[in-house]
GROMACS .gro file of C-alpha atoms in nm:
model
  443
    1MET     CA    1   0.397  -0.678  -1.468
    2SER     CA    2   0.142  -0.778  -1.730
    3LEU     CA    3  -0.138  -1.004  -1.619
    4SER     CA    4  -0.048  -1.228  -1.915
    5LEU     CA    5   0.271  -1.324  -1.734
    6LEU     CA    6   0.077  -1.442  -1.429
    7ASN     CA    7  -0.069  -1.789  -1.408
    8GLN     CA    8  -0.447  -1.793  -1.409
    9PRO     CA    9  -0.602  -1.803  -1.061
   10ARG     CA   10  -0.646  -2.157  -0.934
   11ASN     CA   11  -1.006  -2.275  -0.961
   12THR     CA   12  -1.166  -2.328  -0.620
   13LEU     CA   13  -1.498  -2.342  -0.448
   14GLN     CA   14  -1.631  -1.997  -0.360
   15VAL     CA   15  -1.684  -1.902   0.005
   16MET     CA   16  -1.871  -1.597   0.129
   17ILE     CA   17  -1.727  -1.414   0.430
   18GLY     CA   18  -2.026  -1.196   0.498
   19HIS     CA   19  -2.069  -1.004   0.173
   20VAL     CA   20  -1.709  -1.066   0.057
   21PRO     CA   21  -1.662  -1.351  -0.193
   22VAL     CA   22  -1.343  -1.560  -0.169
   23GLY     CA   23  -1.220  -1.794  -0.441
   24GLY     CA   24  -1.428  -1.925  -0.729
   25GLY     CA   25  -1.374  -2.074  -1.072
   26LEU     CA   26  -1.566  -2.397  -1.017
   27ALA     CA   27  -1.930  -2.473  -1.099
   28GLY     CA   28  -1.952  -2.173  -1.332
   29VAL     CA   29  -1.866  -1.922  -1.059
   30LEU     CA   30  -1.617  -1.657  -1.172
   31PRO     CA   31  -1.303  -1.624  -0.955
   32SER     CA   32  -1.319  -1.331  -0.714
   33PRO     CA   33  -1.025  -1.095  -0.654
   34VAL     CA   34  -0.760  -1.183  -0.396
   35VAL     CA   35  -0.889  -1.043  -0.066
   36VAL     CA   36  -0.676  -0.836   0.174
   37GLN     CA   37  -0.719  -0.931   0.538
   38SER     CA   38  -0.576  -0.788   0.860
   39MET     CA   39  -0.604  -0.843   1.234
   40THR     CA   40  -0.648  -0.616   1.532
   41ASN     CA   41  -0.407  -0.615   1.827
   42THR     CA   42  -0.644  -0.448   2.071
   43ASP     CA   43  -0.800  -0.623   2.369
   44THR     CA   44  -1.136  -0.724   2.220
   45ALA     CA   45  -1.293  -0.676   2.562
   46ASP     CA   46  -1.222  -0.305   2.506
   47ALA     CA   47  -1.499  -0.251   2.253
   48GLU     CA   48  -1.425   0.116   2.183
   49ALA     CA   49  -1.055   0.057   2.110
   50THR     CA   50  -1.139  -0.240   1.889
   51ILE     CA   51  -1.406  -0.050   1.696
   52LYS     CA   52  -1.157   0.231   1.638
   53GLN     CA   53  -0.884   0.000   1.509
   54VAL     CA   54  -1.115  -0.208   1.291
   55PHE     CA   55  -1.247   0.114   1.137
   56GLU     CA   56  -0.892   0.236   1.068
   57LEU     CA   57  -0.798  -0.096   0.907
   58TRP     CA   58  -1.113  -0.087   0.695
   59GLN     CA   59  -1.045   0.271   0.584
   60ALA     CA   60  -0.693   0.167   0.485
   61GLY     CA   61  -0.846  -0.100   0.261
   62SER     CA   62  -0.872  -0.417   0.468
   63GLU     CA   63  -1.163  -0.616   0.327
   64VAL     CA   64  -1.184  -0.862   0.617
   65VAL     CA   65  -1.067  -0.802   0.976
   66ARG     CA   66  -0.992  -1.073   1.232
   67ILE     CA   67  -1.032  -1.009   1.604
   68THR     CA   68  -0.921  -1.218   1.901
   69VAL     CA   69  -1.200  -1.393   2.090
   70ASN     CA   70  -1.016  -1.549   2.380
   71SER     CA   71  -1.227  -1.488   2.689
   72PRO     CA   72  -1.586  -1.444   2.807
   73GLU     CA   73  -1.517  -1.070   2.839
   74ALA     CA   74  -1.405  -1.053   2.475
   75ALA     CA   75  -1.692  -1.267   2.345
   76ALA     CA   76  -1.943  -1.051   2.532
   77GLN     CA   77  -1.827  -0.743   2.338
   78VAL     CA   78  -1.829  -0.882   1.982
   79GLY     CA   79  -2.194  -0.800   1.917
   80ARG     CA   80  -2.141  -0.447   2.048
   81ILE     CA   81  -1.835  -0.409   1.824
   82ARG     CA   82  -2.037  -0.520   1.521
   83ARG     CA   83  -2.316  -0.276   1.598
   84GLY     CA   84  -2.069   0.006   1.660
   85LEU     CA   85  -1.905  -0.051   1.323
   86ASP     CA   86  -2.240  -0.066   1.147
   87ALA     CA   87  -2.333   0.268   1.303
   88LEU     CA   88  -2.016   0.415   1.145
   89GLY     CA   89  -2.110   0.277   0.803
   90CYS     CA   90  -1.833   0.016   0.825
   91ASN     CA   91  -1.959  -0.317   0.692
   92VAL     CA   92  -1.626  -0.502   0.699
   93PRO     CA   93  -1.677  -0.870   0.791
   94LEU     CA   94  -1.534  -0.975   1.128
   95VAL     CA   95  -1.353  -1.304   1.182
   96GLY     CA   96  -1.330  -1.453   1.529
   97ASP     CA   97  -0.991  -1.601   1.618
   98PHE     CA   98  -1.057  -1.894   1.853
   99HIS     CA   99  -0.812  -2.110   2.046
  100TYR     CA  100  -0.867  -2.359   2.330
  101ASN     CA  101  -1.212  -2.240   2.445
  102GLY     CA  102  -1.394  -2.147   2.123
  103HIS     CA  103  -1.651  -2.423   2.169
  104LYS     CA  104  -1.758  -2.273   2.503
  105LEU     CA  105  -1.760  -1.911   2.388
  106LEU     CA  106  -1.968  -1.980   2.076
  107ALA     CA  107  -2.222  -2.172   2.284
  108GLN     CA  108  -2.238  -1.926   2.575
  109TYR     CA  109  -2.242  -1.604   2.369
  110PRO     CA  110  -2.486  -1.642   2.078
  111ASP     CA  111  -2.460  -1.267   2.009
  112CYS     CA  112  -2.090  -1.324   1.936
  113ALA     CA  113  -2.156  -1.630   1.721
  114GLU     CA  114  -2.410  -1.435   1.515
  115ALA     CA  115  -2.206  -1.116   1.477
  116LEU     CA  116  -1.898  -1.286   1.333
  117ALA     CA  117  -1.882  -1.361   0.960
  118LYS     CA  118  -1.625  -1.638   0.994
  119TYR     CA  119  -1.473  -1.854   1.266
  120ARG     CA  120  -1.100  -1.928   1.259
  121ILE     CA  121  -1.037  -2.273   1.408
  122ASN     CA  122  -0.688  -2.409   1.471
  123PRO     CA  123  -0.708  -2.792   1.478
  124GLY     CA  124  -0.401  -2.806   1.703
  125ASN     CA  125  -0.562  -2.587   1.969
  126VAL     CA  126  -0.917  -2.722   1.977
  127GLY     CA  127  -0.860  -2.974   2.252
  128LYS     CA  128  -0.652  -3.271   2.359
  129GLY     CA  129  -0.725  -3.640   2.350
  130SER     CA  130  -1.086  -3.748   2.346
  131LYS     CA  131  -1.205  -3.389   2.394
  132ARG     CA  132  -1.058  -3.278   2.063
  133ASP     CA  133  -1.327  -3.426   1.836
  134GLU     CA  134  -1.610  -3.324   2.066
  135GLN     CA  135  -1.495  -2.962   2.094
  136PHE     CA  136  -1.418  -2.934   1.725
  137ALA     CA  137  -1.766  -3.067   1.649
  138ALA     CA  138  -1.923  -2.805   1.877
  139MET     CA  139  -1.757  -2.522   1.683
  140ILE     CA  140  -1.853  -2.667   1.346
  141GLU     CA  141  -2.212  -2.716   1.463
  142ALA     CA  142  -2.221  -2.347   1.559
  143ALA     CA  143  -2.099  -2.254   1.209
  144VAL     CA  144  -2.368  -2.476   1.055
  145HIS     CA  145  -2.638  -2.328   1.279
  146TYR     CA  146  -2.542  -1.965   1.215
  147LYS     CA  147  -2.445  -2.024   0.849
  148LYS     CA  148  -2.091  -1.893   0.896
  149ALA     CA  149  -1.772  -1.956   0.703
  150VAL     CA  150  -1.485  -2.136   0.876
  151ARG     CA  151  -1.111  -2.113   0.826
  152ILE     CA  152  -0.930  -2.430   0.917
  153GLY     CA  153  -0.607  -2.255   1.015
  154VAL     CA  154  -0.316  -2.489   1.084
  155ASN     CA  155   0.004  -2.342   1.224
  156TRP     CA  156   0.338  -2.517   1.254
  157GLY     CA  157   0.384  -2.371   1.600
  158SER     CA  158   0.073  -2.546   1.729
  159LEU     CA  159   0.041  -2.870   1.536
  160ASP     CA  160  -0.168  -3.149   1.686
  161GLN     CA  161   0.101  -3.323   1.890
  162ALA     CA  162  -0.072  -3.661   1.892
  163LYS     CA  163  -0.097  -3.660   1.514
  164MET     CA  164   0.263  -3.547   1.477
  165ALA     CA  165   0.386  -3.823   1.710
  166GLN     CA  166   0.197  -4.089   1.514
  167MET     CA  167   0.332  -3.959   1.183
  168MET     CA  168   0.687  -3.960   1.319
  169ASP     CA  169   0.648  -4.323   1.427
  170ASP     CA  170   0.508  -4.422   1.088
  171ASN     CA  171   0.776  -4.228   0.906
  172ALA     CA  172   1.055  -4.402   1.100
  173LYS     CA  173   0.936  -4.738   0.966
  174LEU     CA  174   0.964  -4.634   0.601
  175ALA     CA  175   1.252  -4.760   0.387
  176GLU     CA  176   1.308  -4.400   0.277
  177PRO     CA  177   1.170  -4.178   0.556
  178LEU     CA  178   1.088  -3.815   0.495
  179SER     CA  179   1.315  -3.545   0.632
  180SER     CA  180   1.193  -3.368   0.943
  181ALA     CA  181   1.103  -3.057   0.737
  182ALA     CA  182   0.912  -3.261   0.478
  183LEU     CA  183   0.732  -3.453   0.752
  184MET     CA  184   0.628  -3.129   0.921
  185ARG     CA  185   0.490  -2.996   0.592
  186GLU     CA  186   0.295  -3.316   0.533
  187ALA     CA  187   0.158  -3.301   0.887
  188LEU     CA  188   0.030  -2.950   0.827
  189ILE     CA  189  -0.145  -3.050   0.507
  190GLN     CA  190  -0.296  -3.366   0.647
  191SER     CA  191  -0.420  -3.185   0.958
  192ALA     CA  192  -0.594  -2.921   0.745
  193LEU     CA  193  -0.750  -3.161   0.495
  194GLU     CA  194  -0.860  -3.414   0.756
  195SER     CA  195  -1.018  -3.138   0.966
  196ALA     CA  196  -1.199  -3.004   0.659
  197ALA     CA  197  -1.330  -3.351   0.579
  198GLN     CA  198  -1.444  -3.390   0.940
  199ALA     CA  199  -1.625  -3.054   0.921
  200VAL     CA  200  -1.806  -3.161   0.602
  201ALA     CA  201  -1.906  -3.489   0.769
  202LEU     CA  202  -2.055  -3.281   1.053
  203GLY     CA  203  -2.277  -3.092   0.809
  204LEU     CA  204  -2.067  -2.790   0.706
  205SER     CA  205  -2.087  -2.717   0.335
  206PRO     CA  206  -1.755  -2.732   0.144
  207ASN     CA  207  -1.850  -2.381   0.027
  208GLN     CA  208  -1.806  -2.259   0.384
  209ILE     CA  209  -1.445  -2.373   0.426
  210ILE     CA  210  -1.117  -2.185   0.373
  211ILE     CA  211  -0.783  -2.345   0.457
  212SER     CA  212  -0.447  -2.209   0.570
  213CYS     CA  213  -0.122  -2.383   0.662
  214LYS     CA  214   0.105  -2.114   0.801
  215VAL     CA  215   0.477  -2.133   0.870
  216SER     CA  216   0.740  -1.863   0.921
  217ASN     CA  217   0.996  -1.984   0.663
  218VAL     CA  218   0.958  -1.866   0.305
  219GLN     CA  219   1.066  -2.184   0.127
  220ASP     CA  220   0.857  -2.406   0.354
  221LEU     CA  221   0.551  -2.188   0.296
  222VAL     CA  222   0.590  -2.209  -0.081
  223LYS     CA  223   0.629  -2.587  -0.070
  224VAL     CA  224   0.335  -2.637   0.165
  225TYR     CA  225   0.092  -2.427  -0.039
  226THR     CA  226   0.207  -2.560  -0.375
  227ASP     CA  227   0.139  -2.913  -0.251
  228LEU     CA  228  -0.184  -2.815  -0.072
  229ALA     CA  229  -0.318  -2.640  -0.384
  230SER     CA  230  -0.277  -2.962  -0.585
  231ARG     CA  231  -0.467  -3.166  -0.328
  232SER     CA  232  -0.784  -2.967  -0.264
  233ASP     CA  233  -1.038  -2.729  -0.416
  234TYR     CA  234  -1.074  -2.514  -0.106
  235PRO     CA  235  -0.984  -2.143  -0.120
  236LEU     CA  236  -0.651  -2.077   0.051
  237HIS     CA  237  -0.553  -1.800   0.292
  238LEU     CA  238  -0.186  -1.703   0.255
  239GLY     CA  239   0.054  -1.551   0.503
  240LEU     CA  240   0.378  -1.608   0.683
  241THR     CA  241   0.312  -1.651   1.051
  242GLU     CA  242   0.534  -1.427   1.265
  243ALA     CA  243   0.684  -1.258   0.958
  244GLY     CA  244   0.880  -1.014   1.177
  245MET     CA  245   0.936  -0.641   1.208
  246GLY     CA  246   1.014  -0.370   0.957
  247SER     CA  247   1.197  -0.451   0.636
  248LYS     CA  248   1.254  -0.814   0.737
  249GLY     CA  249   0.883  -0.883   0.773
  250ILE     CA  250   0.798  -0.695   0.454
  251VAL     CA  251   1.067  -0.865   0.246
  252ALA     CA  252   0.990  -1.214   0.378
  253SER     CA  253   0.616  -1.176   0.324
  254THR     CA  254   0.663  -1.030  -0.023
  255ALA     CA  255   0.903  -1.305  -0.128
  256ALA     CA  256   0.671  -1.584  -0.010
  257LEU     CA  257   0.340  -1.443  -0.123
  258ALA     CA  258   0.466  -1.324  -0.461
  259LEU     CA  259   0.597  -1.669  -0.552
  260LEU     CA  260   0.261  -1.828  -0.472
  261LEU     CA  261   0.044  -1.556  -0.624
  262GLN     CA  262   0.250  -1.578  -0.943
  263GLN     CA  263   0.134  -1.941  -0.968
  264GLY     CA  264  -0.229  -1.840  -0.918
  265ILE     CA  265  -0.230  -1.978  -0.562
  266GLY     CA  266  -0.397  -1.776  -0.288
  267ASN     CA  267  -0.742  -1.627  -0.237
  268THR     CA  268  -0.694  -1.415   0.075
  269ILE     CA  269  -0.368  -1.273   0.209
  270ARG     CA  270  -0.243  -1.119   0.530
  271VAL     CA  271   0.099  -0.965   0.597
  272SER     CA  272   0.164  -1.044   0.964
  273LEU     CA  273   0.400  -0.760   1.052
  274THR     CA  274   0.515  -0.699   1.407
  275PRO     CA  275   0.443  -0.327   1.451
  276GLU     CA  276   0.703  -0.097   1.595
  277PRO     CA  277   0.600   0.079   1.918
  278ASN     CA  278   0.316   0.324   1.847
  279GLU     CA  279   0.316   0.231   1.477
  280SER     CA  280  -0.019   0.216   1.301
  281ARG     CA  281  -0.159  -0.132   1.248
  282THR     CA  282  -0.261  -0.022   0.898
  283LYS     CA  283   0.092  -0.079   0.767
  284GLU     CA  284   0.019  -0.449   0.717
  285VAL     CA  285  -0.278  -0.356   0.498
  286ILE     CA  286  -0.071  -0.117   0.288
  287VAL     CA  287   0.202  -0.377   0.233
  288ALA     CA  288  -0.052  -0.642   0.131
  289GLN     CA  289  -0.211  -0.402  -0.116
  290GLU     CA  290   0.125  -0.302  -0.260
  291ILE     CA  291   0.223  -0.666  -0.312
  292LEU     CA  292  -0.092  -0.726  -0.516
  293GLN     CA  293  -0.069  -0.395  -0.702
  294THR     CA  294   0.297  -0.411  -0.798
  295MET     CA  295   0.238  -0.763  -0.932
  296GLY     CA  296  -0.046  -0.637  -1.149
  297ILE     CA  297  -0.310  -0.848  -0.973
  298ARG     CA  298  -0.526  -0.571  -0.822
  299SER     CA  299  -0.520  -0.193  -0.790
  300PHE     CA  300  -0.598  -0.012  -0.466
  301THR     CA  301  -0.447   0.336  -0.477
  302PRO     CA  302  -0.257   0.544  -0.732
  303LEU     CA  303   0.108   0.443  -0.745
  304VAL     CA  304   0.388   0.697  -0.719
  305THR     CA  305   0.706   0.637  -0.920
  306ALA     CA  306   1.006   0.818  -0.775
  307CYS     CA  307   1.378   0.791  -0.845
  308PRO     CA  308   1.612   0.680  -0.563
  309GLY     CA  309   1.831   0.989  -0.592
  310CYS     CA  310   2.202   1.020  -0.670
  311GLY     CA  311   2.476   1.280  -0.685
  312ARG     CA  312   2.267   1.477  -0.931
  313THR     CA  313   1.995   1.523  -0.668
  314THR     CA  314   2.166   1.656  -0.358
  315SER     CA  315   1.849   1.846  -0.261
  316THR     CA  316   1.585   1.653  -0.067
  317TYR     CA  317   1.308   1.845  -0.242
  318PHE     CA  318   1.199   1.566  -0.476
  319GLN     CA  319   1.200   1.317  -0.186
  320GLU     CA  320   0.977   1.542   0.019
  321LEU     CA  321   0.742   1.602  -0.273
  322ALA     CA  322   0.720   1.229  -0.352
  323MET     CA  323   0.636   1.153   0.011
  324GLN     CA  324   0.384   1.436   0.027
  325ILE     CA  325   0.206   1.326  -0.291
  326GLN     CA  326   0.205   0.960  -0.190
  327THR     CA  327   0.058   1.045   0.151
  328TYR     CA  328  -0.197   1.275  -0.010
  329LEU     CA  329  -0.311   1.004  -0.255
  330ARG     CA  330  -0.348   0.739   0.014
  331ASN     CA  331  -0.532   0.975   0.249
  332GLN     CA  332  -0.772   1.072  -0.030
  333MET     CA  333  -0.857   0.714  -0.129
  334PRO     CA  334  -1.128   0.655   0.134
  335VAL     CA  335  -1.314   0.948  -0.026
  336TRP     CA  336  -1.212   0.894  -0.389
  337ARG     CA  337  -1.291   0.522  -0.378
  338GLY     CA  338  -1.662   0.598  -0.356
  339GLN     CA  339  -1.660   0.895  -0.594
  340TYR     CA  340  -1.419   0.825  -0.878
  341ALA     CA  341  -1.435   0.483  -1.040
  342GLY     CA  342  -1.095   0.363  -1.162
  343VAL     CA  343  -0.888   0.626  -0.982
  344GLU     CA  344  -0.687   0.348  -0.814
  345ASN     CA  345  -0.529   0.276  -1.153
  346MET     CA  346  -0.381   0.625  -1.186
  347SER     CA  347  -0.001   0.656  -1.191
  348VAL     CA  348   0.203   0.954  -1.073
  349ALA     CA  349   0.575   1.016  -1.122
  350VAL     CA  350   0.790   1.248  -0.910
  351MET     CA  351   1.140   1.254  -1.057
  352GLY     CA  352   1.453   1.433  -0.940
  353CYS     CA  353   1.653   1.536  -1.251
  354VAL     CA  354   1.662   1.549  -1.632
  355VAL     CA  355   1.819   1.203  -1.685
  356ASN     CA  356   1.510   0.983  -1.647
  357GLY     CA  357   1.272   1.253  -1.524
  358PRO     CA  358   1.096   1.355  -1.847
  359GLY     CA  359   1.076   0.997  -1.978
  360GLU     CA  360   0.926   0.853  -1.659
  361SER     CA  361   0.693   1.152  -1.628
  362LYS     CA  362   0.560   1.095  -1.981
  363LEU     CA  363   0.486   0.730  -1.903
  364ALA     CA  364   0.275   0.820  -1.599
  365ASN     CA  365  -0.071   0.974  -1.608
  366ILE     CA  366   0.077   1.275  -1.432
  367GLY     CA  367   0.447   1.336  -1.382
  368ILE     CA  368   0.679   1.610  -1.270
  369SER     CA  369   1.051   1.633  -1.343
  370LEU     CA  370   1.221   1.843  -1.076
  371PRO     CA  371   1.556   2.013  -1.132
  372GLY     CA  372   1.867   1.834  -1.014
  373THR     CA  373   2.184   1.996  -0.882
  374GLY     CA  374   2.303   2.263  -1.123
  375GLU     CA  375   2.005   2.228  -1.356
  376THR     CA  376   1.772   2.509  -1.462
  377PRO     CA  377   1.535   2.561  -1.168
  378VAL     CA  378   1.217   2.468  -1.352
  379ALA     CA  379   0.987   2.167  -1.321
  380PRO     CA  380   0.796   2.055  -1.632
  381VAL     CA  381   0.469   1.872  -1.569
  382PHE     CA  382   0.346   1.601  -1.807
  383VAL     CA  383  -0.015   1.488  -1.834
  384ASP     CA  384  -0.089   1.168  -2.027
  385GLY     CA  385   0.243   1.199  -2.205
  386GLU     CA  386   0.216   1.566  -2.300
  387LYS     CA  387   0.400   1.855  -2.139
  388THR     CA  388   0.135   2.093  -2.004
  389VAL     CA  389   0.300   2.348  -1.774
  390THR     CA  390   0.636   2.431  -1.623
  391LEU     CA  391   0.642   2.519  -1.255
  392LYS     CA  392   0.895   2.731  -1.066
  393GLY     CA  393   0.928   2.865  -0.716
  394ASP     CA  394   0.827   2.787  -0.362
  395ASN     CA  395   0.475   2.659  -0.430
  396ILE     CA  396   0.555   2.374  -0.667
  397ALA     CA  397   0.424   2.112  -0.424
  398GLN     CA  398   0.088   2.282  -0.376
  399GLU     CA  399   0.047   2.354  -0.748
  400PHE     CA  400   0.138   1.999  -0.849
  401GLN     CA  401  -0.108   1.861  -0.593
  402ALA     CA  402  -0.378   2.085  -0.741
  403ILE     CA  403  -0.300   1.948  -1.087
  404VAL     CA  404  -0.333   1.592  -0.955
  405GLU     CA  405  -0.667   1.672  -0.794
  406ASN     CA  406  -0.797   1.836  -1.110
  407TYR     CA  407  -0.687   1.534  -1.313
  408VAL     CA  408  -0.885   1.305  -1.085
  409GLN     CA  409  -1.196   1.521  -1.104
  410THR     CA  410  -1.173   1.544  -1.482
  411ASN     CA  411  -1.072   1.191  -1.578
  412TYR     CA  412  -1.263   0.980  -1.328
  413ALA     CA  413  -1.633   1.019  -1.266
  414GLU     CA  414  -1.879   0.869  -1.022
  415GLY     CA  415  -2.025   0.553  -1.165
  416GLY     CA  416  -1.754   0.509  -1.428
  417LYS     CA  417  -1.436   0.649  -1.577
  418LEU     CA  418  -1.443   0.938  -1.818
  419HIS     CA  419  -1.123   0.903  -2.015
  420CYS     CA  420  -1.016   1.245  -2.140
  421SER     CA  421  -0.715   1.162  -2.352
  422ASN     CA  422  -0.427   1.398  -2.287
  423LEU     CA  423  -0.660   1.664  -2.148
  424LEU     CA  424  -0.655   1.823  -1.804
  425SER     CA  425  -0.899   2.069  -1.658
  426GLN     CA  426  -0.650   2.301  -1.492
  427PRO     CA  427  -0.680   2.618  -1.290
  428ASP     CA  428  -0.701   2.927  -1.514
  429ASN     CA  429  -0.337   3.021  -1.455
  430LEU     CA  430  -0.218   2.674  -1.567
  431LYS     CA  431  -0.427   2.611  -1.879
  432GLN     CA  432  -0.181   2.717  -2.147
  433THR     CA  433   0.036   2.424  -2.255
  434ASN     CA  434   0.407   2.475  -2.181
  435LYS     CA  435   0.334   2.791  -1.989
  436THR     CA  436   0.604   2.882  -1.735
  437ILE     CA  437   0.494   3.005  -1.394
  438PRO     CA  438   0.759   3.263  -1.297
  439ILE     CA  439   0.776   3.233  -0.919
  440LYS     CA  440   1.097   3.197  -0.719
  441ALA     CA  441   1.374   2.963  -0.823
  442VAL     CA  442   1.395   2.619  -0.663
  443GLU     CA  443   1.687   2.594  -0.425
   0.00000   0.00000   0.00000
């Protein structure tokens, strides 16, 4: 998708989460890129496990990581976690997720309050009755003292019940009362904006506030954020809460976030996937990146184009090669990201037969068209639109991977991209254009 088809990013205040800028566009500040966020599911009191998972999320590309701070034992370890990450060269900002007792933990554990880059405060879980304002104020005062950003994170599963009850009473008296769904959405927005205003009155700068109003229904999320975006200048954090597992969670999150991002709404995103048993937490980072990249908003890792397969491709060879190359590219990115500027924009095609194979391969930076059922067992490779070599035999995967690696080393250089139009520094046995490598036939 061309960027010209996307609405311009909504202008907001800019907030710094540690060294990561969020939002922008107002007061002469350029808008910053949409930030990918994730969250650990380790027990924060287990510092080693949390350090390990935060590091993995950061390596996968998470630019901000949220951790649960729910107990004295957890709060006591946050400073150690920060120092452990710093020792590994991992400078990802940490966000503390507070509910119910955040006011106590921030006061009792100054090392925790200092180590975090942002505090996530849920207005519905700060406290009840007269204690609510006092405990909210204590958390905001900590943010002011330590100069930390705050996310006012409202969730429809934990709305302030007193506020909701009052709004329901007021709504019932209207000549044309809102529907229950519309009333819930308005309650979310009012809770967020009123809490932000209260934080500013307590001394927090508007440039320290990010807002979220999370729900688990796609249409409700779109309506809430569309309305919220028209009523404030705060940066917005997007995400379905409890998106779900597997394809359901991915599809729901993609549908909701894409609709909002297309309108220029959203400054940070998280895909809240329920992981399958023993599944890596990094999947939510990968999905968030792929949403942004497939929409043409940001690039994170080279994309692999691969055909779905049909009766022409009864062999699984092209599927295996596509998976191998995609895994290879993603695994290399933590290294390449620091060495080869612009490599994340590279495109690779792995196609399974002669129908669309050559055409798609020519459109990619590097493409290979594998033989389908009954086709001549050769695999032409295209580099920047030009056919360079034809591979055959049992080592196609390794040789194609070598071509990809050589392309990266030749076309992307540290400190900036060297664009070598239609040229590839290949191994000696691959340099002749259209040369056929006579190995064994592909099965």
